[in-house]
Amino acid sequence: MDALEIYIDGNWVKPDGAREMAIINPADERQIGRVALGSAADVDRAVAAARRAFDAWSTTTRAERLEALRRIVDGFRARLPELARLMTMEMGVPITFSTERQATVALFHFEEAIRVLETYEFERAEPTGIIRREPIGVCGMITPWNWPLNQMASKIAPALATGCTMVLKPSEIAPLSARALAEIIDAAGVPPGVFNLVQGDGPTVGEAIASHPEVDMVSITGSAGAGIRVAKLAADTIKRVAQELGGKSANILLPDADMAKAVAAGVHACNTNAGQNCQSPTRMLVPRANRDEAIAAARGAIDTIVLGDPMDPKTTMGPLVSQSQFDKVQALIASGIDEGATLVAGGPGRPAAANAGYFVRPTVFADVTPDMRIAREEIFGPVLSMMFYDSEGEAVAIANDTPFGLAGFVQSPDPERARKIANRIRAGRVYYNGAPFDRSLPFGGYKQSGNGREFGLAGFEEYLETKALVGFTA
Ligand SMILES: NC(=O)c1ccc[n+]([C@@H]2O[C@H](COP(=O)([O-])OP(=O)(O)OC[C@H]3O[C@@H](n4cnc5c(N)ncnc54)[C@H](O)[C@@H]3O)[C@@H](O)[C@H]2O)c1
């Protein structure tokens, strides 16, 4: 289970002077393999290959790129159960969720890129000329571990479809799914140099990509700190920068919502993937009059969570990804108690049944106030903050009282009432009444949640430049 080679110019090669890092299964803390961390010299080689490949790939026909994407889809489908298992082993997501959600959502990005590419008009005639959309060039892609294949696919698929070439640096914590995806792209016959994979850490490989003068665009999904660092490094060569960063999403339960149902759904939404989701509804805003009913419903929902071995199909919550994530979540749970929030369920320490693995107890706090750390900071663990409001105006104010703006959620049987609230939430996505995660509509953040949009048509256009052909006619 090693990832000791990187993929450059169509070949699997050893990284230059590589350091090795253990790949740890977070469910039992045992080493399952090794990843070789690349260097700036590897990034140079990968970027040079991508640059050489750009002329030919950017001038392929739509049909050629569609064919390549369809072969990737076939290869991905054939290996989907294996891809799901790899993600479960490297980052602890329960196998059922990994198969039905994480892997299938990743596959969908390739299918979606095909759908958009089939009819996309790269040129549009205007009275005084033509507007032409062209591939941006060489793209650097830096991705996290929490939805590893989804985040890689949401960048790679539109970049391939538009005619860009690329260098991917996946999370060093989740290198196995990245290696498998590179094998699928290789087997699909994508020409050498179009797609390159350099495994490695952020400060070395990530920063080399972000600052490389031959990279035209860099797209990062990760924490705000990494996003800021990448943008600063990219500024020296005026790169296009796309950032998909953190969140602290509010879930507003309006007074006419079915409280028991909405609270239970909100608790589960906050806990999928052990709470390691950027758009998790981690702040539940409940009318103060419904406080006790909501607390009881939250307790009931927590009791239905099945914690355990993520390889067991019945498990609904696995461990967190790493010791450092475990420590961070523990510290934030402690801060909630110290700052006077009411502990409704869960709390500090490991669940009783777990004697190894980075398992935490799914935790709910009530009476959380906007100044508390658990109301302000992205926890990235199964910790829900219930906050109580007296008026809809106050609910909106609390929802927007955050530096983040990735998502929001509104629950009410009255679509007009909910829409008024949704329009006032300063976030890139607002979900109504448990609408399922959507993979075609734009995804991205307001404020410090990022710049740019992924998924579907919006994600496709992120990889295009705009050229005005003045005086030309169609
Ligand atoms: N908005 C979104 O779409 C979205 C989706 C998923 C995760 N996230 C965010 O990602 C974070 C969790 O992921 P993580 O812990 O892997 O984040 P992270 O910031 O630690 O790492 C993300 C990626 O950036 C790289 N990186 C780290 N430091 C870097 C640097 N100085 N220069 C260049 N690259 C660097 C890492 O190696 C990794 O590949 C959370 O904050 C979460 O909200 C956002």
Coordinates of C-alpha atoms and ligand atoms in Angstrom, one line a residue:
M1 CA 0.0 0.0 0.0
D2 CA 2.8 2.4 -0.8
A3 CA 2.8 5.6 -2.9
L4 CA 6.5 5.8 -3.6
E5 CA 6.3 7.0 -7.2
I6 CA 5.0 10.1 -8.8
Y7 CA 3.6 10.4 -12.3
I8 CA 5.4 12.8 -14.7
D9 CA 5.1 13.0 -18.4
G10 CA 3.3 9.7 -18.7
N11 CA 5.8 7.8 -16.5
W12 CA 5.9 6.6 -12.9
V13 CA 9.2 7.8 -11.5
K14 CA 10.9 8.1 -8.1
P15 CA 10.8 11.5 -6.7
D16 CA 14.0 13.5 -6.4
G17 CA 15.7 12.9 -3.0
A18 CA 12.5 11.8 -1.5
R19 CA 11.7 11.8 2.2
E20 CA 9.2 9.1 3.2
M21 CA 6.2 9.5 5.5
A22 CA 4.0 6.7 7.0
I23 CA 0.5 6.3 5.8
I24 CA -1.6 5.6 8.9
N25 CA -5.0 3.9 9.1
P26 CA -6.8 6.3 11.5
A27 CA -9.1 3.5 12.7
D28 CA -6.3 1.6 14.4
E29 CA -3.3 4.0 14.2
R30 CA -1.3 1.3 12.4
Q31 CA 1.0 2.0 9.4
I32 CA -0.5 0.7 6.2
G33 CA 2.1 2.0 3.8
R34 CA 4.5 4.8 2.9
V35 CA 4.3 7.9 0.8
A36 CA 7.4 9.4 -0.8
L37 CA 7.3 13.2 -0.5
G38 CA 8.4 15.0 -3.6
S39 CA 10.5 18.2 -3.9
A40 CA 10.6 21.5 -5.8
A41 CA 12.8 19.7 -8.4
D42 CA 9.9 17.3 -9.0
V43 CA 7.5 20.2 -9.4
D44 CA 9.9 21.7 -12.0
R45 CA 9.9 18.4 -14.0
A46 CA 6.1 18.1 -13.8
V47 CA 5.4 21.7 -14.8
A48 CA 7.9 21.4 -17.7
A49 CA 6.0 18.3 -18.9
A50 CA 2.6 20.1 -18.6
R51 CA 4.0 23.1 -20.4
R52 CA 5.3 20.9 -23.3
A53 CA 1.9 19.1 -23.5
F54 CA -0.2 22.2 -23.5
D55 CA 0.0 23.2 -27.2
A56 CA -1.2 19.8 -28.4
W57 CA -3.8 19.2 -25.7
S58 CA -5.3 22.7 -25.9
T59 CA -5.8 22.3 -29.6
T60 CA -7.4 18.8 -29.5
T61 CA -11.0 18.6 -30.8
R62 CA -14.0 18.5 -28.5
A63 CA -14.5 14.9 -29.7
E64 CA -11.0 13.9 -28.6
R65 CA -11.3 15.3 -25.2
L66 CA -14.8 13.7 -24.8
E67 CA -13.3 10.4 -25.7
A68 CA -10.6 10.7 -23.1
L69 CA -13.1 11.7 -20.4
R70 CA -15.4 8.8 -21.3
R71 CA -12.5 6.3 -21.0
I72 CA -11.7 7.8 -17.5
V73 CA -15.3 7.4 -16.5
D74 CA -15.2 3.7 -17.6
G75 CA -11.9 3.1 -15.7
F76 CA -13.2 4.9 -12.6
R77 CA -16.5 2.9 -12.6
A78 CA -14.5 -0.4 -12.9
R79 CA -12.4 0.5 -9.9
L80 CA -15.0 2.3 -7.8
P81 CA -15.2 -0.3 -5.0
E82 CA -11.4 -0.3 -4.7
L83 CA -11.3 3.5 -4.7
A84 CA -13.8 3.6 -1.9
R85 CA -11.8 1.1 0.1
L86 CA -8.6 3.1 -0.3
M87 CA -10.2 6.3 1.0
T88 CA -11.6 4.3 4.0
M89 CA -8.2 3.0 4.8
E90 CA -6.3 6.3 4.4
M91 CA -8.8 8.7 6.1
G92 CA -11.3 6.6 7.9
V93 CA -14.6 7.4 6.1
P94 CA -17.2 4.6 6.6
I95 CA -17.1 2.2 3.7
T96 CA -20.8 2.7 2.9
F97 CA -20.5 6.5 2.7
S98 CA -17.2 6.1 0.9
T99 CA -18.8 4.0 -1.8
E100 CA -22.2 5.6 -2.1
R101 CA -21.1 9.2 -1.7
Q102 CA -17.4 10.0 -1.8
A103 CA -16.5 7.9 -4.8
T104 CA -19.7 8.3 -6.7
V105 CA -19.6 12.1 -6.3
A106 CA -16.0 12.1 -7.7
L107 CA -17.1 10.0 -10.7
F108 CA -20.0 12.5 -11.2
H109 CA -17.5 15.3 -11.8
F110 CA -16.1 13.5 -14.8
E111 CA -19.6 12.8 -16.1
E112 CA -20.6 16.4 -15.5
A113 CA -17.5 17.7 -17.4
I114 CA -18.6 15.5 -20.4
R115 CA -22.1 16.9 -20.2
V116 CA -20.9 20.5 -20.2
L117 CA -18.3 19.9 -22.9
E118 CA -20.7 18.2 -25.3
T119 CA -22.5 21.5 -26.0
Y120 CA -20.3 24.3 -24.6
E121 CA -19.9 27.2 -27.1
F122 CA -16.3 28.2 -26.9
E123 CA -17.0 31.2 -29.3
R124 CA -19.8 33.6 -29.4
A125 CA -20.4 36.2 -32.1
E126 CA -21.1 39.8 -31.0
P127 CA -21.8 42.8 -33.3
T128 CA -18.2 44.1 -33.3
G129 CA -16.3 40.8 -33.0
I130 CA -16.1 37.4 -31.4
I131 CA -15.7 36.4 -27.7
R132 CA -13.6 33.3 -27.6
R133 CA -12.9 31.2 -24.5
E134 CA -9.5 29.4 -24.3
P135 CA -7.9 27.1 -21.8
I136 CA -6.0 28.9 -19.2
G137 CA -2.8 26.8 -19.5
V138 CA -0.9 24.9 -16.9
C139 CA -2.9 24.5 -13.8
G140 CA -1.6 23.6 -10.3
M141 CA -4.0 21.7 -8.1
I142 CA -3.7 21.3 -4.3
T143 CA -6.2 19.2 -2.5
P144 CA -7.1 18.1 1.0
W145 CA -7.9 14.7 2.5
N146 CA -11.5 15.0 3.7
W147 CA -13.2 14.1 0.3
P148 CA -10.0 13.2 -1.5
L149 CA -11.3 12.0 -4.8
N150 CA -14.1 14.4 -5.0
Q151 CA -11.8 17.4 -4.6
M152 CA -9.3 16.1 -7.1
A153 CA -12.0 15.2 -9.6
S154 CA -13.7 18.6 -9.3
K155 CA -10.5 20.2 -10.6
I156 CA -9.1 17.6 -13.0
A157 CA -12.3 16.9 -14.9
P158 CA -13.0 20.5 -16.0
A159 CA -9.3 21.2 -16.6
L160 CA -9.1 18.2 -18.9
A161 CA -12.4 19.1 -20.6
T162 CA -11.3 22.7 -21.4
G163 CA -7.9 21.7 -22.8
C164 CA -5.7 22.6 -19.8
T165 CA -2.7 20.6 -18.6
M166 CA -2.0 20.1 -14.9
V167 CA 0.1 19.2 -11.9
L168 CA -1.8 17.7 -9.0
K169 CA -0.5 17.7 -5.4
P170 CA -3.0 15.7 -3.3
S171 CA -3.0 15.7 0.5
E172 CA 0.1 13.8 1.9
I173 CA -2.4 12.2 4.3
A174 CA -4.5 10.6 1.6
P175 CA -2.0 9.6 -1.2
L176 CA -3.4 6.2 -2.1
S177 CA -6.7 7.3 -3.7
A178 CA -4.6 9.9 -5.7
R179 CA -2.3 7.2 -6.9
A180 CA -5.2 5.1 -8.1
L181 CA -6.8 8.1 -9.9
A182 CA -3.6 8.8 -11.7
E183 CA -3.5 5.1 -12.8
I184 CA -7.0 5.5 -14.2
I185 CA -6.1 8.6 -16.1
D186 CA -2.9 6.9 -17.4
A187 CA -4.9 3.8 -18.5
A188 CA -7.4 6.1 -20.3
G189 CA -4.6 7.1 -22.7
V190 CA -4.5 10.8 -21.7
P191 CA -1.3 12.0 -23.5
P192 CA 1.9 12.2 -21.5
G193 CA 2.3 15.5 -19.7
V194 CA -1.3 16.5 -19.7
F195 CA -1.9 15.2 -16.2
N196 CA 1.0 15.0 -13.7
L197 CA 0.9 13.9 -10.0
V198 CA 3.5 15.0 -7.5
Q199 CA 2.9 13.6 -4.0
G200 CA 4.3 15.7 -1.2
D201 CA 3.6 18.2 1.6
G202 CA 2.3 21.7 1.5
P203 CA 5.4 23.7 2.4
T204 CA 7.6 21.9 -0.2
V205 CA 5.5 20.7 -3.1
G206 CA 2.5 22.9 -2.6
E207 CA 4.5 26.1 -2.3
A208 CA 6.7 25.2 -5.3
I209 CA 3.5 24.8 -7.4
A210 CA 2.0 28.1 -6.1
S211 CA 5.1 30.1 -6.9
H212 CA 6.2 28.4 -10.1
P213 CA 6.4 31.0 -12.9
E214 CA 5.3 28.5 -15.6
V215 CA 2.0 27.7 -13.8
D216 CA -0.9 29.9 -15.0
M217 CA -3.5 29.1 -12.5
V218 CA -3.5 27.5 -9.0
S219 CA -6.6 26.0 -7.5
I220 CA -6.4 25.0 -3.8
T221 CA -9.0 23.3 -1.6
G222 CA -7.9 23.4 2.1
S223 CA -7.7 25.5 5.2
A224 CA -7.8 29.3 5.1
G225 CA -4.1 29.4 6.2
A226 CA -3.0 27.3 3.2
G227 CA -5.2 29.3 0.9
I228 CA -3.7 32.6 2.0
R229 CA -0.2 31.3 1.6
V230 CA -0.9 30.0 -1.9
A231 CA -2.5 33.3 -3.0
K232 CA 0.5 35.3 -1.7
L233 CA 3.0 33.1 -3.5
A234 CA 0.9 33.1 -6.7
A235 CA 0.7 36.9 -6.6
D236 CA 4.3 37.4 -7.7
T237 CA 3.5 35.9 -11.1
I238 CA -0.1 37.2 -11.3
K239 CA -1.6 33.7 -11.5
R240 CA -5.3 33.1 -11.5
V241 CA -6.1 31.8 -8.0
A242 CA -9.1 29.7 -7.1
Q243 CA -9.6 28.9 -3.4
E244 CA -12.1 26.5 -1.8
L245 CA -11.6 27.0 1.9
G246 CA -13.3 26.5 5.3
G247 CA -16.8 27.1 6.6
K248 CA -19.0 27.5 9.6
S249 CA -22.4 27.1 8.1
A250 CA -25.6 28.1 9.9
N251 CA -28.7 25.9 9.7
I252 CA -31.8 28.1 10.4
L253 CA -34.8 26.3 11.6
L254 CA -37.7 28.7 11.2
P255 CA -40.5 28.6 13.8
D256 CA -42.9 26.8 11.4
A257 CA -40.4 23.9 10.8
D258 CA -41.1 20.4 12.0
M259 CA -38.6 20.7 14.8
A260 CA -38.1 17.0 15.7
K261 CA -37.5 16.1 12.1
A262 CA -35.3 19.2 11.2
V263 CA -33.2 18.8 14.3
A264 CA -32.5 15.1 13.7
A265 CA -31.6 15.8 10.0
G266 CA -29.4 18.7 11.1
V267 CA -27.5 16.5 13.6
H268 CA -26.9 13.8 11.0
A269 CA -25.8 16.3 8.4
C270 CA -23.3 17.8 10.8
N271 CA -21.9 14.3 11.6
T272 CA -21.5 12.7 8.2
N273 CA -17.8 12.0 7.4
A274 CA -17.2 12.5 11.1
G275 CA -18.0 16.1 10.7
Q276 CA -15.0 16.6 8.4
N277 CA -17.0 18.5 5.7
C278 CA -16.3 22.1 4.7
Q279 CA -20.0 23.0 4.4
S280 CA -21.2 21.1 7.5
P281 CA -24.2 22.8 9.2
T282 CA -22.3 23.2 12.4
R283 CA -24.4 26.1 13.9
M284 CA -28.0 25.1 14.4
L285 CA -30.2 28.1 14.9
V286 CA -33.4 27.3 16.7
P287 CA -36.3 29.5 17.9
R288 CA -35.8 30.0 21.7
A289 CA -39.4 28.7 22.3
N290 CA -38.4 25.3 20.9
R291 CA -35.2 25.0 23.0
D292 CA -36.2 21.9 25.1
E293 CA -37.8 20.0 22.2
A294 CA -34.8 20.6 20.0
I295 CA -32.3 19.4 22.7
A296 CA -34.3 16.2 23.2
A297 CA -34.4 15.6 19.4
A298 CA -30.7 16.2 19.1
R299 CA -30.0 13.7 21.9
G300 CA -32.2 11.1 20.2
A301 CA -30.4 11.6 16.9
I302 CA -27.0 11.2 18.4
D303 CA -28.1 7.8 19.9
T304 CA -28.7 6.4 16.4
I305 CA -25.1 7.0 15.2
V306 CA -23.2 3.8 14.8
L307 CA -19.6 4.4 15.7
G308 CA -17.0 1.8 14.8
D309 CA -14.8 0.1 12.3
P310 CA -15.1 2.1 9.1
M311 CA -14.8 -1.1 7.0
D312 CA -18.0 -2.4 8.5
P313 CA -20.9 -1.5 6.2
K314 CA -23.2 -0.8 9.2
T315 CA -20.9 1.9 10.6
T316 CA -22.1 5.4 10.2
M317 CA -19.2 7.2 11.9
G318 CA -15.6 6.4 11.7
P319 CA -12.5 8.0 13.3
L320 CA -11.1 11.4 12.6
V321 CA -8.3 11.5 10.1
S322 CA -5.3 12.0 12.3
Q323 CA -3.9 12.6 15.8
S324 CA -3.6 16.3 15.1
Q325 CA -7.3 16.5 14.0
F326 CA -8.2 14.5 17.2
D327 CA -6.3 16.9 19.4
K328 CA -7.8 20.0 17.7
V329 CA -11.4 18.7 18.2
Q330 CA -10.7 17.7 21.8
A331 CA -9.4 21.2 22.5
L332 CA -12.5 22.8 21.0
I333 CA -14.9 20.5 22.9
A334 CA -13.0 21.5 26.1
S335 CA -13.4 25.2 25.2
G336 CA -17.1 24.8 24.8
I337 CA -17.4 23.4 28.3
D338 CA -15.0 26.0 29.7
E339 CA -16.9 28.8 28.1
G340 CA -20.2 27.7 29.6
A341 CA -22.1 26.0 26.7
T342 CA -24.6 23.3 27.8
L343 CA -23.2 19.8 26.9
V344 CA -26.2 17.9 25.5
A345 CA -24.4 14.8 24.2
G346 CA -20.9 13.4 23.8
G347 CA -18.1 15.4 25.3
P348 CA -14.3 14.9 25.8
G349 CA -12.3 11.8 25.3
R350 CA -12.7 8.7 23.2
P351 CA -16.0 6.8 23.0
A352 CA -16.1 3.9 25.5
A353 CA -15.7 1.1 23.0
A354 CA -12.6 2.6 21.3
N355 CA -9.2 1.8 22.7
A356 CA -7.3 2.8 19.5
G357 CA -8.0 5.0 16.6
Y358 CA -8.8 8.7 16.4
F359 CA -12.4 8.2 17.4
V360 CA -14.3 11.1 19.1
R361 CA -17.7 11.2 20.7
P362 CA -20.3 12.9 18.5
T363 CA -21.0 16.0 20.5
V364 CA -23.8 18.5 20.8
F365 CA -23.7 21.8 22.7
A366 CA -26.7 24.0 23.4
D367 CA -26.9 27.6 24.6
V368 CA -23.9 28.5 22.5
T369 CA -23.4 32.2 22.2
P370 CA -21.8 33.9 19.2
D371 CA -18.6 34.8 21.1
M372 CA -17.7 31.2 22.0
R373 CA -14.9 29.5 20.1
I374 CA -17.2 26.6 19.1
A375 CA -19.5 29.2 17.4
R376 CA -16.7 30.9 15.6
E377 CA -14.0 28.4 14.6
E378 CA -14.2 25.6 12.1
I379 CA -14.0 22.5 14.2
F380 CA -13.9 19.9 11.4
G381 CA -15.2 17.2 13.7
P382 CA -18.6 15.9 14.9
V383 CA -19.5 18.8 17.1
L384 CA -22.8 20.7 16.8
S385 CA -23.4 24.1 18.3
M386 CA -27.1 24.8 19.0
M387 CA -27.9 28.5 19.3
F388 CA -31.3 30.0 20.2
Y389 CA -32.8 33.1 18.6
D390 CA -35.8 35.4 19.3
S391 CA -36.5 36.8 15.9
E392 CA -35.8 35.9 12.2
G393 CA -33.7 39.1 11.9
E394 CA -31.6 37.9 14.8
A395 CA -31.2 34.4 13.2
V396 CA -30.0 36.0 10.0
A397 CA -27.6 38.2 11.9
I398 CA -26.1 35.2 13.8
A399 CA -25.9 33.2 10.6
N400 CA -23.8 36.0 8.9
D401 CA -21.7 36.8 12.0
T402 CA -18.8 34.7 10.8
P403 CA -15.7 35.3 8.6
F404 CA -16.8 32.3 6.5
G405 CA -19.5 32.1 3.8
L406 CA -19.5 28.7 2.2
A407 CA -23.0 27.5 2.8
G408 CA -26.3 28.0 4.7
F409 CA -29.4 25.9 5.4
V410 CA -33.0 26.9 5.9
Q411 CA -35.8 24.7 7.2
S412 CA -39.5 25.7 6.8
P413 CA -42.6 24.3 5.0
D414 CA -43.1 27.7 3.5
P415 CA -40.8 28.2 0.5
E416 CA -41.4 32.0 0.2
R417 CA -40.6 32.6 3.8
A418 CA -37.5 30.4 3.5
R419 CA -36.4 32.1 0.3
K420 CA -36.4 35.5 2.0
I421 CA -34.0 34.2 4.6
A422 CA -31.9 32.3 2.0
N423 CA -31.4 35.5 0.0
R424 CA -30.1 37.3 3.1
I425 CA -27.5 34.6 4.0
R426 CA -24.1 35.7 2.8
A427 CA -22.9 32.3 1.5
G428 CA -22.2 30.6 -1.8
R429 CA -24.8 28.0 -1.4
V430 CA -28.1 27.8 0.6
Y431 CA -29.9 24.4 0.9
Y432 CA -33.6 24.3 1.5
N433 CA -35.3 21.7 3.6
G434 CA -32.6 19.0 3.4
A435 CA -32.2 19.3 -0.4
P436 CA -29.4 16.8 -1.3
F437 CA -25.9 17.8 -2.0
D438 CA -25.9 19.1 -5.6
R439 CA -23.0 18.4 -7.9
S440 CA -24.0 20.6 -10.9
L441 CA -24.9 24.0 -9.4
P442 CA -21.9 26.2 -8.5
F443 CA -20.0 25.4 -5.3
G444 CA -17.8 28.0 -3.6
G445 CA -17.5 30.6 -0.9
Y446 CA -18.2 34.2 0.0
K447 CA -15.9 36.0 2.3
Q448 CA -13.0 33.9 3.7
S449 CA -14.5 30.7 2.4
G450 CA -12.7 31.3 -0.9
N451 CA -12.7 32.7 -4.4
G452 CA -14.2 31.1 -7.5
R453 CA -16.7 28.3 -8.1
E454 CA -16.4 24.6 -8.7
F455 CA -18.8 22.0 -10.2
G456 CA -20.8 22.0 -13.4
L457 CA -20.7 24.9 -15.9
A458 CA -19.3 27.3 -13.3
G459 CA -16.4 25.0 -12.5
F460 CA -15.7 24.4 -16.2
E461 CA -15.5 28.1 -16.9
E462 CA -12.9 28.6 -14.1
Y463 CA -10.4 26.9 -16.4
L464 CA -11.0 29.3 -19.4
E465 CA -9.6 32.6 -20.3
T466 CA -11.6 35.2 -22.3
K467 CA -10.2 36.6 -25.6
A468 CA -12.0 39.3 -27.6
L469 CA -11.4 39.0 -31.4
V470 CA -12.2 42.5 -32.3
G471 CA -13.3 43.2 -35.9
F472 CA -13.6 39.5 -36.7
T473 CA -16.8 38.0 -37.9
A474 CA -18.0 34.4 -37.3
Ligands
LIG1 N1 -14.4 24.9 0.4 C1 -14.2 23.6 0.0 O1 -14.6 23.2 -1.1 C2 -13.5 22.7 0.9 C3 -13.7 21.4 0.7 C4 -13.0 20.5 1.6 C5 -12.2 21.0 2.6 N2 -12.0 22.3 2.7 C6 -11.2 22.8 3.8 O2 -10.0 22.1 3.9 C7 -9.6 22.0 5.3 C8 -9.2 20.6 5.7 O3 -8.3 20.0 4.8 P1 -6.8 19.9 5.2 O4 -6.6 19.7 6.6 O5 -6.1 19.0 4.2 O6 -6.3 21.4 4.9 P2 -4.8 22.0 4.7 O7 -4.9 23.4 4.4 O8 -3.9 21.5 5.8 O9 -4.3 21.2 3.4 C9 -4.9 21.3 2.1 C10 -3.9 21.1 1.1 O10 -3.0 22.2 1.1 C11 -1.7 21.8 1.2 N3 -0.9 22.9 1.9 C12 -0.8 23.0 3.2 N4 0.0 24.1 3.5 C13 0.4 24.6 2.3 C14 1.2 25.7 1.9 N5 1.9 26.4 2.8 N6 1.4 25.9 0.6 C15 0.8 25.1 -0.3 N7 0.0 24.1 0.0 C16 -0.2 23.8 1.3 C17 -1.8 20.5 2.0 O11 -0.6 19.7 1.8 C18 -3.0 19.9 1.3 O12 -2.6 19.3 0.1 C19 -10.7 22.6 6.1 O13 -10.4 23.9 6.5 C20 -11.9 22.5 5.1 O14 -12.9 23.4 5.4 C21 -12.7 23.2 1.9

